mmCIF file of C-alpha atoms in Angstrom:
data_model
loop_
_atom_site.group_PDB
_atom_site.id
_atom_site.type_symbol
_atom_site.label_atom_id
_atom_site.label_comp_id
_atom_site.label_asym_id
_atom_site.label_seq_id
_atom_site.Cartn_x
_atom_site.Cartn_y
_atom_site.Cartn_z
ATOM 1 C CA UNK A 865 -42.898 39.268 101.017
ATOM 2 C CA UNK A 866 -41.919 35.736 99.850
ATOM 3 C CA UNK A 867 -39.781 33.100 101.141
ATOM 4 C CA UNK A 868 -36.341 31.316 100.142
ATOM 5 C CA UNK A 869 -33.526 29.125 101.657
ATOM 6 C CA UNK A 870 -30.566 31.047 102.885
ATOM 7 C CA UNK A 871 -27.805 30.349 104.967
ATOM 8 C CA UNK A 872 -25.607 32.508 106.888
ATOM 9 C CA UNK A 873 -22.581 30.768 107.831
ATOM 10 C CA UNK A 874 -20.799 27.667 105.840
ATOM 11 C CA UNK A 875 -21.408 24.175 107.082
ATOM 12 C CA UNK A 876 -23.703 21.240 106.881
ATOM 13 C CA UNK A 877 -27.191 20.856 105.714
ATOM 14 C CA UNK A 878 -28.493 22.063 108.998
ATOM 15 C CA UNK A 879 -27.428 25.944 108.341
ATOM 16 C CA UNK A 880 -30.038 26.017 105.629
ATOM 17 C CA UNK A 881 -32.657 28.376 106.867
ATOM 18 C CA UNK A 882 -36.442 28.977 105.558
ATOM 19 C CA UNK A 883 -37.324 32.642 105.778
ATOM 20 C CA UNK A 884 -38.952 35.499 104.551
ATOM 21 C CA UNK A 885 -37.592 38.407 102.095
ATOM 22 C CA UNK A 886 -38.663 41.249 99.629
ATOM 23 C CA UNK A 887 -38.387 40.367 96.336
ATOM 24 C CA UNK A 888 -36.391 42.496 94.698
ATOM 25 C CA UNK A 889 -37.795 44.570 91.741
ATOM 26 C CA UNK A 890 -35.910 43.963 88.014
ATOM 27 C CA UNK A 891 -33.693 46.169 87.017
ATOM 28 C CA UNK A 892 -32.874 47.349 83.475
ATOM 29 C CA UNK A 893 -32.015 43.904 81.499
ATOM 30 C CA UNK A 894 -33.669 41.665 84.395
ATOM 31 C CA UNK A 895 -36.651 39.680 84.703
ATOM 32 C CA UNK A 896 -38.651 38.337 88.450
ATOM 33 C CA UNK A 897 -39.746 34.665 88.097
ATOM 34 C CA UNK A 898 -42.511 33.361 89.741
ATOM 35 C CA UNK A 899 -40.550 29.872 90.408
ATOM 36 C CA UNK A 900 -42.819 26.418 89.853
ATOM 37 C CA UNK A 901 -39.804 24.403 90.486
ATOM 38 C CA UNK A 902 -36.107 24.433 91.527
ATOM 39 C CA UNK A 903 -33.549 22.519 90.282
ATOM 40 C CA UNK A 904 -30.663 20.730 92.849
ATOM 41 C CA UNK A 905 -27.367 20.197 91.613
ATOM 42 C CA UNK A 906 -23.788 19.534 93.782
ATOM 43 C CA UNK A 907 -22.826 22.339 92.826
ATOM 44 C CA UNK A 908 -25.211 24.045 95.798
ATOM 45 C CA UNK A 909 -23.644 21.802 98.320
ATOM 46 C CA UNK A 910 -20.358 23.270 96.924
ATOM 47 C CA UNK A 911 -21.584 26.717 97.783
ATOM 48 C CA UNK A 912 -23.481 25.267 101.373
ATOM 49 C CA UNK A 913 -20.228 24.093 102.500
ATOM 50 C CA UNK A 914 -17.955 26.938 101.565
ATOM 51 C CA UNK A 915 -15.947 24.827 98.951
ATOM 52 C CA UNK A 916 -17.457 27.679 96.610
ATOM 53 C CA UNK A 917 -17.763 30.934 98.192
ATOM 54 C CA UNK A 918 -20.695 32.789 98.380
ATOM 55 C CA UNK A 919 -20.430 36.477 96.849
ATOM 56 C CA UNK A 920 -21.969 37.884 100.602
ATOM 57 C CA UNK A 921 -23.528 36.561 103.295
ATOM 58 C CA UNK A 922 -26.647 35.582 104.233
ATOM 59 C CA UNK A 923 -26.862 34.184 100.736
ATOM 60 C CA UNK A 924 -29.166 32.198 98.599
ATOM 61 C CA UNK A 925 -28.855 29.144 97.106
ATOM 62 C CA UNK A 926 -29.322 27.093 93.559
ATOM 63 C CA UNK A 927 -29.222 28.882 90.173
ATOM 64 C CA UNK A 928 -31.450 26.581 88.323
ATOM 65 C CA UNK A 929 -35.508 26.625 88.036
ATOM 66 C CA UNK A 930 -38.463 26.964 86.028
ATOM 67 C CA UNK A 931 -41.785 29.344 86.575
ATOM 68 C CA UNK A 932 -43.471 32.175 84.474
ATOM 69 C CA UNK A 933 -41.832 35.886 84.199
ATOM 70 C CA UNK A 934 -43.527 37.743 86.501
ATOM 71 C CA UNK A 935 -42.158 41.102 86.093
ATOM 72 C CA UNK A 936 -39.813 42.611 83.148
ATOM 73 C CA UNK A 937 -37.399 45.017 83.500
ATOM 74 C CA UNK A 938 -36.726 48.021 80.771
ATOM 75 C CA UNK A 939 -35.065 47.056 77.773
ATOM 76 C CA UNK A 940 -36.052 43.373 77.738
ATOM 77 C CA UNK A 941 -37.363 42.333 74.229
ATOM 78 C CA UNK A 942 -37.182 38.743 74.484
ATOM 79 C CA UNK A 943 -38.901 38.278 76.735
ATOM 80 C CA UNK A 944 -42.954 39.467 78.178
ATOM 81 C CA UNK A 945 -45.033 38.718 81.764
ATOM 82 C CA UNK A 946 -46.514 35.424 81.125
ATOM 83 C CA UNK A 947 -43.819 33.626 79.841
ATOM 84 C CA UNK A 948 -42.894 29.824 80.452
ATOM 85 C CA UNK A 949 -39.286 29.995 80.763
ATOM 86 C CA UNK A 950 -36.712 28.278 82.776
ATOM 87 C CA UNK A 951 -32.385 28.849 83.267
ATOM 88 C CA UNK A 952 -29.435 27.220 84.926
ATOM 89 C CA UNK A 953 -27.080 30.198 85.618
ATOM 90 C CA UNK A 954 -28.997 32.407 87.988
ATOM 91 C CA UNK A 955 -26.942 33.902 90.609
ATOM 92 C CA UNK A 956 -27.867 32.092 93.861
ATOM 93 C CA UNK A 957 -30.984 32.547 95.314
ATOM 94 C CA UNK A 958 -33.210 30.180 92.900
ATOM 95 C CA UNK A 959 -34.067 27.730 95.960
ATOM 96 C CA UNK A 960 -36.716 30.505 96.475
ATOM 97 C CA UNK A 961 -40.679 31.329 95.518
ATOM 98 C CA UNK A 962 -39.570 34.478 93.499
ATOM 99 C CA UNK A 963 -35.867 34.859 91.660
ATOM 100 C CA UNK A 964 -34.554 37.785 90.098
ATOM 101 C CA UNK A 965 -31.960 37.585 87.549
ATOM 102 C CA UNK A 966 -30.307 38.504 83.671
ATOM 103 C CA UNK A 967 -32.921 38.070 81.200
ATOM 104 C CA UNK A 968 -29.773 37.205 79.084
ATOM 105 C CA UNK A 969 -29.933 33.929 81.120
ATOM 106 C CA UNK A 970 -33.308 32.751 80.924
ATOM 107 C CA UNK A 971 -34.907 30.992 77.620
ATOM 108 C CA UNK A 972 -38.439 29.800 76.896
ATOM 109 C CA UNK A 973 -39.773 26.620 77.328
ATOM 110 C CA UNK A 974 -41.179 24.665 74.343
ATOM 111 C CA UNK A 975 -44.536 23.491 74.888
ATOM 112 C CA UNK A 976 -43.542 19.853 74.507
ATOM 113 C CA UNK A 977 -41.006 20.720 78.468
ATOM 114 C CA UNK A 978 -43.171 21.156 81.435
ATOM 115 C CA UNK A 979 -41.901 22.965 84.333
ATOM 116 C CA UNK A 980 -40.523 20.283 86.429
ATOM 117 C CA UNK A 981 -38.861 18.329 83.929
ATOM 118 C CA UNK A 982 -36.982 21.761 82.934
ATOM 119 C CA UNK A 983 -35.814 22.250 86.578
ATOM 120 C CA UNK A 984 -34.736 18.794 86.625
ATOM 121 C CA UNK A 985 -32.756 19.335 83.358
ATOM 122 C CA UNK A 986 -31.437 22.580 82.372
ATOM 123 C CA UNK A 987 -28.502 22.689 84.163
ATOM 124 C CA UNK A 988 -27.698 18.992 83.811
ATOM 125 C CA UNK A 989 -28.752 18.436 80.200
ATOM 126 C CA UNK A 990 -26.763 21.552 78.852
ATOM 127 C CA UNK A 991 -23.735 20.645 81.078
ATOM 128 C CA UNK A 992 -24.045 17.209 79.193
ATOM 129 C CA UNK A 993 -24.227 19.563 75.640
ATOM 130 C CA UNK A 994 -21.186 20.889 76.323
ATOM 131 C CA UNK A 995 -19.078 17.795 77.580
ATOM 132 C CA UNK A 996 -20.277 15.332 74.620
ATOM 133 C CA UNK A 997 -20.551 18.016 72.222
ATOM 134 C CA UNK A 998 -17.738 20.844 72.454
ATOM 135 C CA UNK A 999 -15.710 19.562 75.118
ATOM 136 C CA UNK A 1000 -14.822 16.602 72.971
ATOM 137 C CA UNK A 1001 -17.109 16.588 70.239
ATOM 138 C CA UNK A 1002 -18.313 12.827 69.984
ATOM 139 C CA UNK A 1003 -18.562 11.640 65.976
ATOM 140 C CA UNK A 1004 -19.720 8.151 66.621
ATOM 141 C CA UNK A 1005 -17.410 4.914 66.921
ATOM 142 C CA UNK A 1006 -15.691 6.223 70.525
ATOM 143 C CA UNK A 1007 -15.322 4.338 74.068
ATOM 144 C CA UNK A 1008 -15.805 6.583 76.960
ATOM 145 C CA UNK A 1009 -15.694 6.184 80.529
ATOM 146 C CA UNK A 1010 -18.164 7.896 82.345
ATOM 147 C CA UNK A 1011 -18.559 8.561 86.833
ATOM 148 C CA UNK A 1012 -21.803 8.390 88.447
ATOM 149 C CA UNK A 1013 -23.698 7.176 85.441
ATOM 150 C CA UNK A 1014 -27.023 6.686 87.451
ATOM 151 C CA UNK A 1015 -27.336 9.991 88.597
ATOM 152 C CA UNK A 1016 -28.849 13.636 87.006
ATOM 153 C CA UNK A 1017 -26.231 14.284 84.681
ATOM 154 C CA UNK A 1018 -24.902 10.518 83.985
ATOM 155 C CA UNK A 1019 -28.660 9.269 83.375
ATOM 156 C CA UNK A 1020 -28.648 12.040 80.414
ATOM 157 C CA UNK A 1021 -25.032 11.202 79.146
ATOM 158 C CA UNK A 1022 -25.890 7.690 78.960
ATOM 159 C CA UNK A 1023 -28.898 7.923 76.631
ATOM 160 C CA UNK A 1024 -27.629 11.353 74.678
ATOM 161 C CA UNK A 1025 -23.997 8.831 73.741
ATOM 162 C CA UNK A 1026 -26.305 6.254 72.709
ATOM 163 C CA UNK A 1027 -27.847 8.322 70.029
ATOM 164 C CA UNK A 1028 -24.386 9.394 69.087
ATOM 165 C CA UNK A 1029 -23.731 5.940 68.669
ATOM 166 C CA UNK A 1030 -20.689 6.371 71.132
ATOM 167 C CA UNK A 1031 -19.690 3.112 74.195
ATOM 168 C CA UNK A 1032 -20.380 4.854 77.033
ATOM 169 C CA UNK A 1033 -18.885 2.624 80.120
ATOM 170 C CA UNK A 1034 -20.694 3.986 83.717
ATOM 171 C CA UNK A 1035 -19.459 3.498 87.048
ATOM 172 C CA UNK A 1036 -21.902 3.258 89.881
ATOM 173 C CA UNK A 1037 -22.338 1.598 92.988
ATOM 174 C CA UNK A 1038 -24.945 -0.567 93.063
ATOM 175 C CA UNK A 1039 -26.197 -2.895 90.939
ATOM 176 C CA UNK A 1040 -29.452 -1.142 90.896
ATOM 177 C CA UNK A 1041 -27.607 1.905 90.045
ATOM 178 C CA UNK A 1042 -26.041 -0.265 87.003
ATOM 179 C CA UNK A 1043 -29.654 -1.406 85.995
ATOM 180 C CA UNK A 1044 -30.555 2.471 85.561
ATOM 181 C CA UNK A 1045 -27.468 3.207 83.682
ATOM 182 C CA UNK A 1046 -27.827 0.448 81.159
ATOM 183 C CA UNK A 1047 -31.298 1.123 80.982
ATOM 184 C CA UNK A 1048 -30.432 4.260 79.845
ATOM 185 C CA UNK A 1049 -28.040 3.259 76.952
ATOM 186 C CA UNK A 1050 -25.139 2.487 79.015
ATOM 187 C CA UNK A 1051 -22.724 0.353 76.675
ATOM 188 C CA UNK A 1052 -21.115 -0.907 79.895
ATOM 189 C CA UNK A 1053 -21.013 -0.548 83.488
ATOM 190 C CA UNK A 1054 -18.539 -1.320 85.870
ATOM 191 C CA UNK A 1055 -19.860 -1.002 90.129
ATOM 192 C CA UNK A 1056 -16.780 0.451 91.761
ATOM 193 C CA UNK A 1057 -17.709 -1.245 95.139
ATOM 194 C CA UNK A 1058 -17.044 -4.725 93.995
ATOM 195 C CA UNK A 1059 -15.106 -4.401 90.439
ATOM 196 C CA UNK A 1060 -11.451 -2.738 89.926
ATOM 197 C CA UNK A 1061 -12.610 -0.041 87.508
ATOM 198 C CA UNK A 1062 -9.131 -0.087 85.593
ATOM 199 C CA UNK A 1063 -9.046 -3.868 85.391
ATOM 200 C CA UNK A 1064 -12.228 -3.711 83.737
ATOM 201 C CA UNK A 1065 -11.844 -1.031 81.644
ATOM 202 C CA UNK A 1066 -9.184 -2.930 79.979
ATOM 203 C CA UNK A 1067 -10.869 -6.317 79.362
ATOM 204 C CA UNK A 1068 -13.771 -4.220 77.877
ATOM 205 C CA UNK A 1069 -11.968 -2.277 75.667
ATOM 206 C CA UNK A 1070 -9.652 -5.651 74.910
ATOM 207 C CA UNK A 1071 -6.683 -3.286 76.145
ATOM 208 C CA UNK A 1072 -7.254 -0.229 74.302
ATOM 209 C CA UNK A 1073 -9.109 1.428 76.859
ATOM 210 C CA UNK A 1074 -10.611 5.039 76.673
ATOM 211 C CA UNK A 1075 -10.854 8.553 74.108
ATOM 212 C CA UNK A 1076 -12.460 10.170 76.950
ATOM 213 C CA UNK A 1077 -12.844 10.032 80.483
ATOM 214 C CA UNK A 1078 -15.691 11.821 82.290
ATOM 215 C CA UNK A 1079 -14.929 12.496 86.194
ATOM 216 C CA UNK A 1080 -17.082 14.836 88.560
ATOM 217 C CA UNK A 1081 -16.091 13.016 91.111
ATOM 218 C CA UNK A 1082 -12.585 14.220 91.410
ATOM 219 C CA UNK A 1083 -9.905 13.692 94.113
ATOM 220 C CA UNK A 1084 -11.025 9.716 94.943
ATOM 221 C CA UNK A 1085 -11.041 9.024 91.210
ATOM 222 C CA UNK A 1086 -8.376 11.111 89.732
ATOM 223 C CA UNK A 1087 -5.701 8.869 88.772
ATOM 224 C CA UNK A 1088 -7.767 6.167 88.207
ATOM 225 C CA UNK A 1089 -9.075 8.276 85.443
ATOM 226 C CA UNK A 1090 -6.338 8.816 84.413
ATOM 227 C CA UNK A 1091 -5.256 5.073 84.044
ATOM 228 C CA UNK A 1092 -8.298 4.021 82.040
ATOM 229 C CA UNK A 1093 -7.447 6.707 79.056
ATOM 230 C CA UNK A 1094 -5.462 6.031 75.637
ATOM 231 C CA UNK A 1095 -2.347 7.440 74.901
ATOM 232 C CA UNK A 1096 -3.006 11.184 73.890
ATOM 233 C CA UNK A 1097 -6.564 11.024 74.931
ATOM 234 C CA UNK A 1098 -8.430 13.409 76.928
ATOM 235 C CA UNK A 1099 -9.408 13.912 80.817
ATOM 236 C CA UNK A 1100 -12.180 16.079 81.273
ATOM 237 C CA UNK A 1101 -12.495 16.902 85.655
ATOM 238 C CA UNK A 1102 -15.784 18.790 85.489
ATOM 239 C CA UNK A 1103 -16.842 18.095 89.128
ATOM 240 C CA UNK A 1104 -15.478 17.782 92.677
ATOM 241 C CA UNK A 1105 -17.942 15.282 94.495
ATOM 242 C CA UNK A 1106 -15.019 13.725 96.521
ATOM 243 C CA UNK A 1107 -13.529 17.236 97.074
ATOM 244 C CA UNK A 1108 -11.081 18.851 94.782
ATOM 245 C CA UNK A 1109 -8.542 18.021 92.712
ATOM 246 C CA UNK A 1110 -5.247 19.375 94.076
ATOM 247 C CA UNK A 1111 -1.376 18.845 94.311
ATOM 248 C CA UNK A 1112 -1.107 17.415 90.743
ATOM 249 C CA UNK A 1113 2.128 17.154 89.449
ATOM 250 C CA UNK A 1114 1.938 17.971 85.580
ATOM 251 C CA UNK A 1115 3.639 15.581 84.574
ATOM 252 C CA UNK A 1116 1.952 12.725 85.656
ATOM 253 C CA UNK A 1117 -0.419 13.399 82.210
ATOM 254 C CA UNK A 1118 3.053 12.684 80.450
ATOM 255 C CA UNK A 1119 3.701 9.853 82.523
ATOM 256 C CA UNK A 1120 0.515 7.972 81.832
ATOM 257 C CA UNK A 1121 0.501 8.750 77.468
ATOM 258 C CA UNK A 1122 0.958 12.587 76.834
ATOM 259 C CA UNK A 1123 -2.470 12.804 77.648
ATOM 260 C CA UNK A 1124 -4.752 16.412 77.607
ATOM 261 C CA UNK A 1125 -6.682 17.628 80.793
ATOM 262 C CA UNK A 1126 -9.701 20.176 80.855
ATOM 263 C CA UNK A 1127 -11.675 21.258 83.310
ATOM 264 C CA UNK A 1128 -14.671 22.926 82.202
ATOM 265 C CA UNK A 1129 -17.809 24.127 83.818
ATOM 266 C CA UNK A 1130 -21.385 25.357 82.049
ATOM 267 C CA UNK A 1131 -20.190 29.210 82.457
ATOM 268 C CA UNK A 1132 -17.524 28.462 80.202
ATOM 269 C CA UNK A 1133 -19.259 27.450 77.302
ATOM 270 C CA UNK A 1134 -22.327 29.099 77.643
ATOM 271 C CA UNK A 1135 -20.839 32.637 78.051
ATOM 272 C CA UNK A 1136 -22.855 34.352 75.720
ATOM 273 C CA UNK A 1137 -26.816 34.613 74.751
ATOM 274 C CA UNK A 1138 -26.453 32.868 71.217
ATOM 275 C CA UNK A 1139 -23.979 30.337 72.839
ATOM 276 C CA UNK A 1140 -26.813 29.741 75.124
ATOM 277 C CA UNK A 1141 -29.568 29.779 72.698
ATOM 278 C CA UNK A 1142 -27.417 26.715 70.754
ATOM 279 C CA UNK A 1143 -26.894 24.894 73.619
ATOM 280 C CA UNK A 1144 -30.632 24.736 74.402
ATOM 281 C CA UNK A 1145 -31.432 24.419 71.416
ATOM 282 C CA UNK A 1146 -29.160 21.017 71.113
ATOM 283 C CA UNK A 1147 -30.393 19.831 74.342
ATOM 284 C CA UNK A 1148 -34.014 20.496 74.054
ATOM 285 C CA UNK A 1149 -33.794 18.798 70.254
ATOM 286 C CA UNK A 1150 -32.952 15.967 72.118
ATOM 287 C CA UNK A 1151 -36.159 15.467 74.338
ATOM 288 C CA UNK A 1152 -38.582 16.454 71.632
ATOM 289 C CA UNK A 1153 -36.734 13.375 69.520
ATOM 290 C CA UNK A 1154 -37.688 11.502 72.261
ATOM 291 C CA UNK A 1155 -33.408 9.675 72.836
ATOM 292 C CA UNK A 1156 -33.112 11.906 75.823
ATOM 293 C CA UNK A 1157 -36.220 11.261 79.180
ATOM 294 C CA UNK A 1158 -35.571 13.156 81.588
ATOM 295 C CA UNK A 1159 -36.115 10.898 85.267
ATOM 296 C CA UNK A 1160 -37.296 13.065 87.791
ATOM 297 C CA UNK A 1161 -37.024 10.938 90.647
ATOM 298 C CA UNK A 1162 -37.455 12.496 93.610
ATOM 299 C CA UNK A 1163 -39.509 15.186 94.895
ATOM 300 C CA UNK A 1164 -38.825 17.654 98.279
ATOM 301 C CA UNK A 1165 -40.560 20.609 99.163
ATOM 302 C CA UNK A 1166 -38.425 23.893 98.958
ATOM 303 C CA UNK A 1167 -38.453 23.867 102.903
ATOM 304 C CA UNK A 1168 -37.426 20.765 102.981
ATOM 305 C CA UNK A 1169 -34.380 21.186 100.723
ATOM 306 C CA UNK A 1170 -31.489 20.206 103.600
ATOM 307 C CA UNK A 1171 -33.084 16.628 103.479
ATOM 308 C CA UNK A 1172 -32.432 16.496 99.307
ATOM 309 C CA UNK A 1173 -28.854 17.843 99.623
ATOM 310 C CA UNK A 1174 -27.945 14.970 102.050
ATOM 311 C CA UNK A 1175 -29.563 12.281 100.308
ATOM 312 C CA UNK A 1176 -27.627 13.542 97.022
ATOM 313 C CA UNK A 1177 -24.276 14.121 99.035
ATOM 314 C CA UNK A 1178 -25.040 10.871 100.208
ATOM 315 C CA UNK A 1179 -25.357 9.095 96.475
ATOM 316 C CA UNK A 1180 -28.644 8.195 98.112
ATOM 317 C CA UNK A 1181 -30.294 9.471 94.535
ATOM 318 C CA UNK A 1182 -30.511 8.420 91.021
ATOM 319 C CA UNK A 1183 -31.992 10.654 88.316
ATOM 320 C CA UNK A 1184 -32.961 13.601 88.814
ATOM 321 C CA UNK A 1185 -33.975 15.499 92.490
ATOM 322 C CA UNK A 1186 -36.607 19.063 91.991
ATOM 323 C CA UNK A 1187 -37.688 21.585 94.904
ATOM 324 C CA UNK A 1188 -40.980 22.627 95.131
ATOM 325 C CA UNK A 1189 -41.966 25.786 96.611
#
């Protein structure tokens, strides 16, 4: 037997339950991690809550972590028992001591990326690979606007534009918050609580205002976004923090400049094992160079994982947040 967080209905933090399973046993093309640490992303609240639904219930939860292969099922090369290896698209379940999932998605760790910072940072730094890199693929020279720049993903977008040599302009909501982002190669930052984010936009930008805007927030900042992008730029929607996105009227992107809207998500770009491999390979580049640090900032024990999610939902959090089990 080992243990992982489940939940059985939809709801708040409090339906996360602690309890005991039986592993299950790889099948051909899988491989059983012993987990050393979990990764926590919104995403899992968007699962918790039902905004996301859960394949079956009870379910697990979180698709990211980091351990040693513990078990190999036939027909996996890559990969041997002993391995340091971490992923980011389990299916759910990785808030747990033992995960079971495709070998296809799982990739060894360098020796230079120890387990927590690779929890912390796979799903975040490759969803950062694909925004700045193939979602628009930054040359250099651009302004971007960029949501929740002090937190997991935003702390690595701040630093990895930087070494593009790309403005990056962060909201947050605190001036501690804006202390982290700049710290972290922010060009700009603008603290939503206090500042009109289009206002400012434009007197930074001396009118021109953005190539890209960056927005997992979603419904509360939608048309803002919108507002702080150049004629024929691009809106990339790649999260839902305020809830989704909804009852938009096409031509509103006509309205506002003929601009382009995406809205992307990790699966979508890494959707096949070299894709994957690239994407890593990109990302982890980037720590060994030493322009991306990864912050992990906070620490919970796997048990205590409803306490991590509500600080997060809460924008309680900068950096990075790891489970421990």
């Amino acid at each position: 037997m080992s243990k992982r967080i489940q939940f059985s209905k939809t709801g708040g933090s409090d339906v996360l339950e602690w309890v005991d399973v039986e592993p299950k046993a790889p099948s051909a093309g899988e491989v059983r991690i012993a987990n050393k640490a979990v990764g926590l992303n919104f995403i899992d609240i968007y699962f918790r809550t039902g905004l996301y639904p859960a394949p079956s219930m009870p379910s697990g939860l979180g698709t990211e972590g980091a351990g040693v292969v513990e078990s190999v099922g036939e027909g996996v090369t890559h990969l041997k028992e002993g391995d340091r290896v971490a992923y980011a698209q389990a299916p759910l379940g990785a808030y747990a001591e033992l995960h079971t999932l495709s070998a296809d998605k799982v990739v060894k760790l360098p020796d230079f990326i120890d387990f927590e910072t690779a929890a912390a940072s796979m799903l975040k730094g490759l969803t950062v690979q694909y925004l700045l890199r193939q979602t628009y693929a930054l040359k250099g020279g651009e302004t971007i606007l960029f949501h929740a720049a002090a937190g997991g993903v935003g702390s690595i977008a701040c630093q990895w534009a930087k070494a593009l040599g790309v403005k990056l302009i962060g909201t947050v909501s605190s001036k501690e918050k804006a202390d982290l982002a700049m710290a972290n190669g922010a060009w700009a930052t603008i603290n939503y609580s206090e500042e009109n984010v289009v206002e400012r936009v434009r007197e930074l930008t001396n009118g021109e205002m953005c190539d890209v805007v960056y927005d997992s927030v979603g419904k509360d900042t939608w048309e803002m976004s919108l507002d702080c992008l150049k004629p024929r730029s691009l809106m990339v929607s790649f999260g839902n923090a305020s809830g989704p996105v909804d009852g938009v009227n096409i031509g509103i992107l006509n309205q506002k400049g003929a601009l382009f809207v995406t809205r992307p998500s990790l699966n979508g770009y890494a959707d096949t094992r070299e894709r994957l491999e690239m994407m890593c390979d990109d990302f982890f580049a980037m720590i060994e160079s030493g322009n991306v640090r990864i912050d992990v900032a906070n620490r919970y024990p796997l048990q205590d994982v409803g306490k991590a999610q509500d600080a997060l939902q809460g924008r309680k959090t900068t950096g990075s947040t790891i489970l421990l089990p």
